[in-house]
mmCIF file of C-alpha atoms in Angstrom:
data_model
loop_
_atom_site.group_PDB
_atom_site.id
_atom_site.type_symbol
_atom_site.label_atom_id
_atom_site.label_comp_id
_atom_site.label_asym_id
_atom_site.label_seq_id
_atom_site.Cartn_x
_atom_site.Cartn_y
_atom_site.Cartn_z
ATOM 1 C CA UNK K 1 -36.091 -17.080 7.701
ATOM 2 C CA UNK K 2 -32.593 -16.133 8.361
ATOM 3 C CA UNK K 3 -31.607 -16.844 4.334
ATOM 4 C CA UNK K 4 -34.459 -14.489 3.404
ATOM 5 C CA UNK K 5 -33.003 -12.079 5.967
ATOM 6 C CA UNK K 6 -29.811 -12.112 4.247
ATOM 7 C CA UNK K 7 -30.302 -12.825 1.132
ATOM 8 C CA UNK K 8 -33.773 -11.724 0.115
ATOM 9 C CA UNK K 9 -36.155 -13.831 -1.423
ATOM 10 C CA UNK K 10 -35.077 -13.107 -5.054
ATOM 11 C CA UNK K 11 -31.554 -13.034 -5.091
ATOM 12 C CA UNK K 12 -29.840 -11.027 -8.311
ATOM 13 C CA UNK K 13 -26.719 -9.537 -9.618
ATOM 14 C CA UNK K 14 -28.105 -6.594 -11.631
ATOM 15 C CA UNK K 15 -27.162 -4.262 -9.291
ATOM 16 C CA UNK K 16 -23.727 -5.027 -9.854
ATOM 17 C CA UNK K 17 -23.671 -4.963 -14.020
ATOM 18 C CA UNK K 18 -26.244 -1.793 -13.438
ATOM 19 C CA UNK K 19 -23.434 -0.078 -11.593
ATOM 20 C CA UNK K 20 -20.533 -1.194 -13.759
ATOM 21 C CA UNK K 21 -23.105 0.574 -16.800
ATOM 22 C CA UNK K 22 -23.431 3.679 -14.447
ATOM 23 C CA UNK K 23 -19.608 4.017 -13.507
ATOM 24 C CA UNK K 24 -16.201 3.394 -14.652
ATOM 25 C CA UNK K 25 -15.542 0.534 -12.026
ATOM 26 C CA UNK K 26 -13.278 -1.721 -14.854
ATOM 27 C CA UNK K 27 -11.225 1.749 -15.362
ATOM 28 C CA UNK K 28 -11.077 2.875 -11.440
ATOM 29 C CA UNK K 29 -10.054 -1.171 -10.431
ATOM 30 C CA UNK K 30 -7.019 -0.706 -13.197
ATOM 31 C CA UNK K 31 -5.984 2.961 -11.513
ATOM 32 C CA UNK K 32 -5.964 0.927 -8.198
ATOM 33 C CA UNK K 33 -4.192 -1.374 -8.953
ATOM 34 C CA UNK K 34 -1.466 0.737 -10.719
ATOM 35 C CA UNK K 35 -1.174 2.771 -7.567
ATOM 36 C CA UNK K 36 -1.151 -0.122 -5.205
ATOM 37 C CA UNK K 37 1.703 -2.153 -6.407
ATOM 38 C CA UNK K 38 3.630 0.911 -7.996
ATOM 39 C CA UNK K 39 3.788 2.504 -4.591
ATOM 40 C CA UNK K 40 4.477 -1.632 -3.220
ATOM 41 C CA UNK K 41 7.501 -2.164 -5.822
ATOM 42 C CA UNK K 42 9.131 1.187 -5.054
ATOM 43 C CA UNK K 43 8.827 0.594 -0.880
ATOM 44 C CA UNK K 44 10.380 -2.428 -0.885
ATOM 45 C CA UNK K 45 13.308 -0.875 -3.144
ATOM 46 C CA UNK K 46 13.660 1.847 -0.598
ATOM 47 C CA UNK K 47 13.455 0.645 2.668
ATOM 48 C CA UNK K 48 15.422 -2.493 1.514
ATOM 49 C CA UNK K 49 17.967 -0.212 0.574
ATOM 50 C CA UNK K 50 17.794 2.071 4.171
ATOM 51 C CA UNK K 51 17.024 -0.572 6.396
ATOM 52 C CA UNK K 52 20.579 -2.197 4.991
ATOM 53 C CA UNK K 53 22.273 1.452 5.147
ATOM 54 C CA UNK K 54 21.232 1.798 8.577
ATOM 55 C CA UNK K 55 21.768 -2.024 9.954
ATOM 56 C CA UNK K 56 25.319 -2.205 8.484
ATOM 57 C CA UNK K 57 26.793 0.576 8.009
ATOM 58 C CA UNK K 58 28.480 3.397 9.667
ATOM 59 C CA UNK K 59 27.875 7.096 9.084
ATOM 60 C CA UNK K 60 27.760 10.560 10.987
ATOM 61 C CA UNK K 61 24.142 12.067 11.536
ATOM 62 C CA UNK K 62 23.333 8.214 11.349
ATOM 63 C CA UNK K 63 21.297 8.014 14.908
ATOM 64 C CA UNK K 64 19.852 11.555 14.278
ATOM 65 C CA UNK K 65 18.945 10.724 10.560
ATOM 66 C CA UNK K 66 17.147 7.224 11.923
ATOM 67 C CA UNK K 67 15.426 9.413 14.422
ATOM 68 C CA UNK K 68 13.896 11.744 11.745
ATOM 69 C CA UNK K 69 12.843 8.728 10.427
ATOM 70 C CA UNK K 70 11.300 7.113 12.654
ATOM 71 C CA UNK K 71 9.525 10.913 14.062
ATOM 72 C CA UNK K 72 7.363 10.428 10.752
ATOM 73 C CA UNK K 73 5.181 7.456 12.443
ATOM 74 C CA UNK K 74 4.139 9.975 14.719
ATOM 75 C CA UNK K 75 2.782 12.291 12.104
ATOM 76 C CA UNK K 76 -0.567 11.938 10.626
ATOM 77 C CA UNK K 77 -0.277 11.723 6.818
ATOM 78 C CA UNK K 78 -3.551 14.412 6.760
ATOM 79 C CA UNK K 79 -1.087 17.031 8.110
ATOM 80 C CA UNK K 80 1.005 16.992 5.158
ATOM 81 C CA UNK K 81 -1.528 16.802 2.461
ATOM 82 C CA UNK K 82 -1.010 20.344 1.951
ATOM 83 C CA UNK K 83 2.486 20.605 1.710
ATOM 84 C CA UNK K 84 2.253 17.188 -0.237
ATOM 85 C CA UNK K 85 -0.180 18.885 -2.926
ATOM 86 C CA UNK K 86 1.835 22.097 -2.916
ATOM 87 C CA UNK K 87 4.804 19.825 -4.293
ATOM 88 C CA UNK K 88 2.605 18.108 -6.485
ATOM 89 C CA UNK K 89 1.173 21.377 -8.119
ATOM 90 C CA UNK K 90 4.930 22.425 -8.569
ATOM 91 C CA UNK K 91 5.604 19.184 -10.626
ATOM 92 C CA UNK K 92 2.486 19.880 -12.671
ATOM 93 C CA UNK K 93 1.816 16.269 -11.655
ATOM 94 C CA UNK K 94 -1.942 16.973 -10.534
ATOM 95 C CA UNK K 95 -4.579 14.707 -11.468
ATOM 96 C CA UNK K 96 -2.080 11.595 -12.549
ATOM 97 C CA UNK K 97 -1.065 8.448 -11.271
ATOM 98 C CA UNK K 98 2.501 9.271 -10.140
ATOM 99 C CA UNK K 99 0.639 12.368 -7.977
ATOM 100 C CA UNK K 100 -1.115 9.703 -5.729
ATOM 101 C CA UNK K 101 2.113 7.290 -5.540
ATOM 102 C CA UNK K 102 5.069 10.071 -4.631
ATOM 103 C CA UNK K 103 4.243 11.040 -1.243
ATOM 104 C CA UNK K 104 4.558 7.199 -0.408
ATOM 105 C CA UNK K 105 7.227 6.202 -2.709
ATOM 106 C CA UNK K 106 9.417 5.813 1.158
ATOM 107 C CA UNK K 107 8.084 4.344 4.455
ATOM 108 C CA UNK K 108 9.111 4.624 7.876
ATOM 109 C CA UNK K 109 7.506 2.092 9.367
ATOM 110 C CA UNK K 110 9.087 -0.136 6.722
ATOM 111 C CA UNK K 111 12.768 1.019 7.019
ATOM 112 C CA UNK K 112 12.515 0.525 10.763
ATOM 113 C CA UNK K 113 10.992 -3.142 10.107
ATOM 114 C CA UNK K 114 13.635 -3.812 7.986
ATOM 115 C CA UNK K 115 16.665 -2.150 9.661
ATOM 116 C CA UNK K 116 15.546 -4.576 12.833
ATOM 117 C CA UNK K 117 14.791 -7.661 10.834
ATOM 118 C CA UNK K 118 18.795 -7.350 9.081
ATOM 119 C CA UNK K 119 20.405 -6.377 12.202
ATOM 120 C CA UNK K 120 19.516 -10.013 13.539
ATOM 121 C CA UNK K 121 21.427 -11.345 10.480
ATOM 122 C CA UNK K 122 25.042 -12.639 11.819
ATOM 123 C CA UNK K 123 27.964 -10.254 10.488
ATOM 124 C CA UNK K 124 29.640 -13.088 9.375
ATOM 125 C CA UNK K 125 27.782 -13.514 6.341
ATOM 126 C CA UNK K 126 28.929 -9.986 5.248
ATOM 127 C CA UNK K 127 32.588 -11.398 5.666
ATOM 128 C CA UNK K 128 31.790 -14.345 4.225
ATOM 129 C CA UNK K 129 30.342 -12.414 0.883
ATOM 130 C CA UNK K 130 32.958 -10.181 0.690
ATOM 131 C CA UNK K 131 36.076 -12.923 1.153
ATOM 132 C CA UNK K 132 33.795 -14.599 -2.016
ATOM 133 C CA UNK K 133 34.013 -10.985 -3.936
ATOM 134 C CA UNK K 134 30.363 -9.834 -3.408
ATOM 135 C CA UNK K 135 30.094 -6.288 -3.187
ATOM 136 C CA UNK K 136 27.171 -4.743 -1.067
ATOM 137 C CA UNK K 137 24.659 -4.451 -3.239
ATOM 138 C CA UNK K 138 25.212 -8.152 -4.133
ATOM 139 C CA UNK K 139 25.473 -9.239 -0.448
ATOM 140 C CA UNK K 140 22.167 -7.327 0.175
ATOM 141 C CA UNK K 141 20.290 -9.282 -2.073
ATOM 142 C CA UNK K 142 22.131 -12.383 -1.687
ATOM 143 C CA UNK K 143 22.424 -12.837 1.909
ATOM 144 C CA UNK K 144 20.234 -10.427 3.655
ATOM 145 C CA UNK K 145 16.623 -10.143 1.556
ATOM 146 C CA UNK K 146 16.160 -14.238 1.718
ATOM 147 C CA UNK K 147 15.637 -14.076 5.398
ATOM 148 C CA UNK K 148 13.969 -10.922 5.250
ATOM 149 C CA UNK K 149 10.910 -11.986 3.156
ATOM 150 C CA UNK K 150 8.661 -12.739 5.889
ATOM 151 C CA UNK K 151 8.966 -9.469 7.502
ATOM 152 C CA UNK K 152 8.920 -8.080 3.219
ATOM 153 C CA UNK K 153 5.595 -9.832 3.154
ATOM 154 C CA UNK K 154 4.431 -8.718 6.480
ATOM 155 C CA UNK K 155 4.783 -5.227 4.830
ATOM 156 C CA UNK K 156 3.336 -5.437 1.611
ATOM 157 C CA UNK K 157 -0.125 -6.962 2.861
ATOM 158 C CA UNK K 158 -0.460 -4.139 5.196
ATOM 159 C CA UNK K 159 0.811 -1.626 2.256
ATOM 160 C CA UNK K 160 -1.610 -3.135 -0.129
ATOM 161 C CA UNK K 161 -4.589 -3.067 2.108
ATOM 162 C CA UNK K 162 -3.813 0.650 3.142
ATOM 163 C CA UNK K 163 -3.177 1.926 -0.333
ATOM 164 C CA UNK K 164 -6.526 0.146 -1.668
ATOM 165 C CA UNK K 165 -8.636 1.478 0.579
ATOM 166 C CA UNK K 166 -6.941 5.495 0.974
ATOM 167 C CA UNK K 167 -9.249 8.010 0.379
ATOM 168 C CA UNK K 168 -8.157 11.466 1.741
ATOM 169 C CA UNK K 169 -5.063 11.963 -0.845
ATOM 170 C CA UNK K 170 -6.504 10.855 -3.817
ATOM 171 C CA UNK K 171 -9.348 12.661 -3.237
ATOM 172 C CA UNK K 172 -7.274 15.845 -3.360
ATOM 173 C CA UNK K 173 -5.169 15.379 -6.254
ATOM 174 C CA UNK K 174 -7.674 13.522 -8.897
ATOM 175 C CA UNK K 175 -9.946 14.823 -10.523
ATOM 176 C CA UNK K 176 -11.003 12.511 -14.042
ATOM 177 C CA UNK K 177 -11.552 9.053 -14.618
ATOM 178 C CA UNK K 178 -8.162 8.364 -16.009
ATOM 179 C CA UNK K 179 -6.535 8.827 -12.251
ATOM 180 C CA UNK K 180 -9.368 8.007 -9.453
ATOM 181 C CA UNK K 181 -8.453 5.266 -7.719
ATOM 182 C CA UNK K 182 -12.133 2.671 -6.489
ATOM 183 C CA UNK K 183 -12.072 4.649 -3.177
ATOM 184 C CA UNK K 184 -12.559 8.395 -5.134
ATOM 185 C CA UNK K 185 -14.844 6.617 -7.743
ATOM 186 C CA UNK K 186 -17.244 5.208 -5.254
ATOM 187 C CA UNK K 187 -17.161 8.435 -3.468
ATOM 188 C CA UNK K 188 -18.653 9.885 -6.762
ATOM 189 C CA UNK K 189 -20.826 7.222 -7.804
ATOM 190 C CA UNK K 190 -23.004 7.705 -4.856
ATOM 191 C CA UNK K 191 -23.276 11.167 -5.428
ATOM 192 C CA UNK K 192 -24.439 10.808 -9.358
ATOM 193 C CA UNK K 193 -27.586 12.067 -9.628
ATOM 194 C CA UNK K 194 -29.666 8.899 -10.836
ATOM 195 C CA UNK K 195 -28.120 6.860 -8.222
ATOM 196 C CA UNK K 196 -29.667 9.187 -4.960
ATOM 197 C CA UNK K 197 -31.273 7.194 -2.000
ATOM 198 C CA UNK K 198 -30.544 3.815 -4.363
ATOM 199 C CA UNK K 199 -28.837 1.911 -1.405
ATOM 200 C CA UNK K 200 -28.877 -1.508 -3.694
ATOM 201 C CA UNK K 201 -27.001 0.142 -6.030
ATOM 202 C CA UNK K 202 -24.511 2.174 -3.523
ATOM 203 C CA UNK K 203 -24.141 -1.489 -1.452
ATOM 204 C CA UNK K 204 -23.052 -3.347 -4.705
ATOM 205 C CA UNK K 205 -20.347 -0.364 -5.849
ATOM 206 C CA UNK K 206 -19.028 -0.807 -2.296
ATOM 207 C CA UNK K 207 -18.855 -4.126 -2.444
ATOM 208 C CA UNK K 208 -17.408 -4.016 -6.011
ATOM 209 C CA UNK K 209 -14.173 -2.188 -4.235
ATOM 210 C CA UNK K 210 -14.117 -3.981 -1.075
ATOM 211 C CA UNK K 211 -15.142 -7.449 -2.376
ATOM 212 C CA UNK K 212 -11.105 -8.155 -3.976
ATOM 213 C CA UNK K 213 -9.162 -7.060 -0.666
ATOM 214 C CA UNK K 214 -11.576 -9.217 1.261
ATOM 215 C CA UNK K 215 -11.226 -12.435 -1.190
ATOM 216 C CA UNK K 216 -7.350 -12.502 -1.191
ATOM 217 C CA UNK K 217 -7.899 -12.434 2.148
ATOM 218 C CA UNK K 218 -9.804 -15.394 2.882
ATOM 219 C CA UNK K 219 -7.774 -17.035 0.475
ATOM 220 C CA UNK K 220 -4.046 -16.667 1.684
ATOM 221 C CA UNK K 221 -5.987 -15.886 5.500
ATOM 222 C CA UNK K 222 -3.040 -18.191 7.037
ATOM 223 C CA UNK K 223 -0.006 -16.853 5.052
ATOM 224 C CA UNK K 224 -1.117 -13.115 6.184
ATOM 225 C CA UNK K 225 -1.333 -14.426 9.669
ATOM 226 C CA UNK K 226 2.125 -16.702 9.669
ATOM 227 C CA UNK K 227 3.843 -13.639 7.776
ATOM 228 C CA UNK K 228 3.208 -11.408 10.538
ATOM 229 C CA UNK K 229 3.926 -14.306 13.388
ATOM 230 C CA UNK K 230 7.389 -14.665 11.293
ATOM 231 C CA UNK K 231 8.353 -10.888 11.224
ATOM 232 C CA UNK K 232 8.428 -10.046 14.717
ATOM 233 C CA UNK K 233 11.281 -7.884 15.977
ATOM 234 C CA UNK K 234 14.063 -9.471 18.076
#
């Protein structure tokens, strides 16, 4: 039948405790989770703060600067992993948690969303703020990040679910338990030697990674789509 097709005809969870016994998963889901909303907080600090720069204010280089910027989306982050790891062997920051975060600590894509979502803010706020004695930084998070949040959530769903599931960087600069990220860890669990051709056990560490990022989905399913209906650019 199709519930035997899907489910078997015995269904059990020891796959799942059998691979939490075999690999760190408790240890790799905390590294994840560290890097995901550490690199999250620090984005939405920084292209808060350049989005505003570049919607309100005035300075020379500033079209050439935003063009820089905006150049990045059309780089693949692959072609600076060595550059990236270079800097990262300088620092004597391999193998840590703050080695997988740096390179993403900024966003283009984000200061462009946010540079378009305040420029549709009316000026007259600003003047309004500033005749009430609000200086910019205060007007910024006052006046200009309320409206924003859609678009702010727009980008941290997509930020969370690219961060949990990047592979290609942390694979490069980790190298122990203490920094692998569920991605790396998986990687290695299914080349331990007692796990081999096991494909129960390799299907329930994959799940064990993807299974979270899929949940929250299903659960806030319509807030991820309205968030994204809500942050379109004008």
């Amino acid at each position: 039948s199709a519930a035997n097709l899907w489910f078997g005809t015995h269904p059990t969870l020891d796959n799942y405790a059998q691979a939490f016994k075999i690999a760190p998963f408790a240890q790799y889901y905390i590294n994840t989770i560290i890097i995901v909303f550490g690199i999250l907080i620090v984005q939405l600090i920084t292209i808060s703060l350049a989005g505003y720069a570049f919607a309100r204010f005035q300075f020379r280089g500033q079209n050439i600067l935003f063009f820089l910027i905006l150049l990045q989306l059309m780089v693949p982050s692959s072609a600076l992993i060595v550059p990236n790891y270079s800097t990262i062997r300088q620092l004597r920051l391999f193998d840590t948690l703050i080695a997988v975060m740096l390179p993403f600590f900024g966003s283009a894509f984000g200061t462009f969303l946010m540079r378009q979502t305040f420029k549709t803010i009316p000026r007259d706020l600003d003047d309004a703020s500033k005749m009430d004695g609000a200086n910019w930084l205060q007007t910024l998070w006052h006046v200009y990040i309320p409206p924003a949040r859609p678009a702010m959530i727009a980008f941290a769903l997509s930020s969370i679910s690219f961060h949990w599931n990047d592979f290609l960087w942390p694979l490069v600069v980790t190298n122990s338990i203490s920094s692998r990220p569920l991605t790396v860890g998986l990687a290695v669990f299914t080349q331990l030697g007692e796990i081999g051709a096991q494909w129960p056990l390799v299907t329930a560490g994959t799940v064990i990674v993807v299974g979270p990022l899929l949940l929250l989905f299903l659960i806030f399913q319509r807030q991820f789509i309205e968030s994204f209906l809500h942050s379109g650019l004008k």
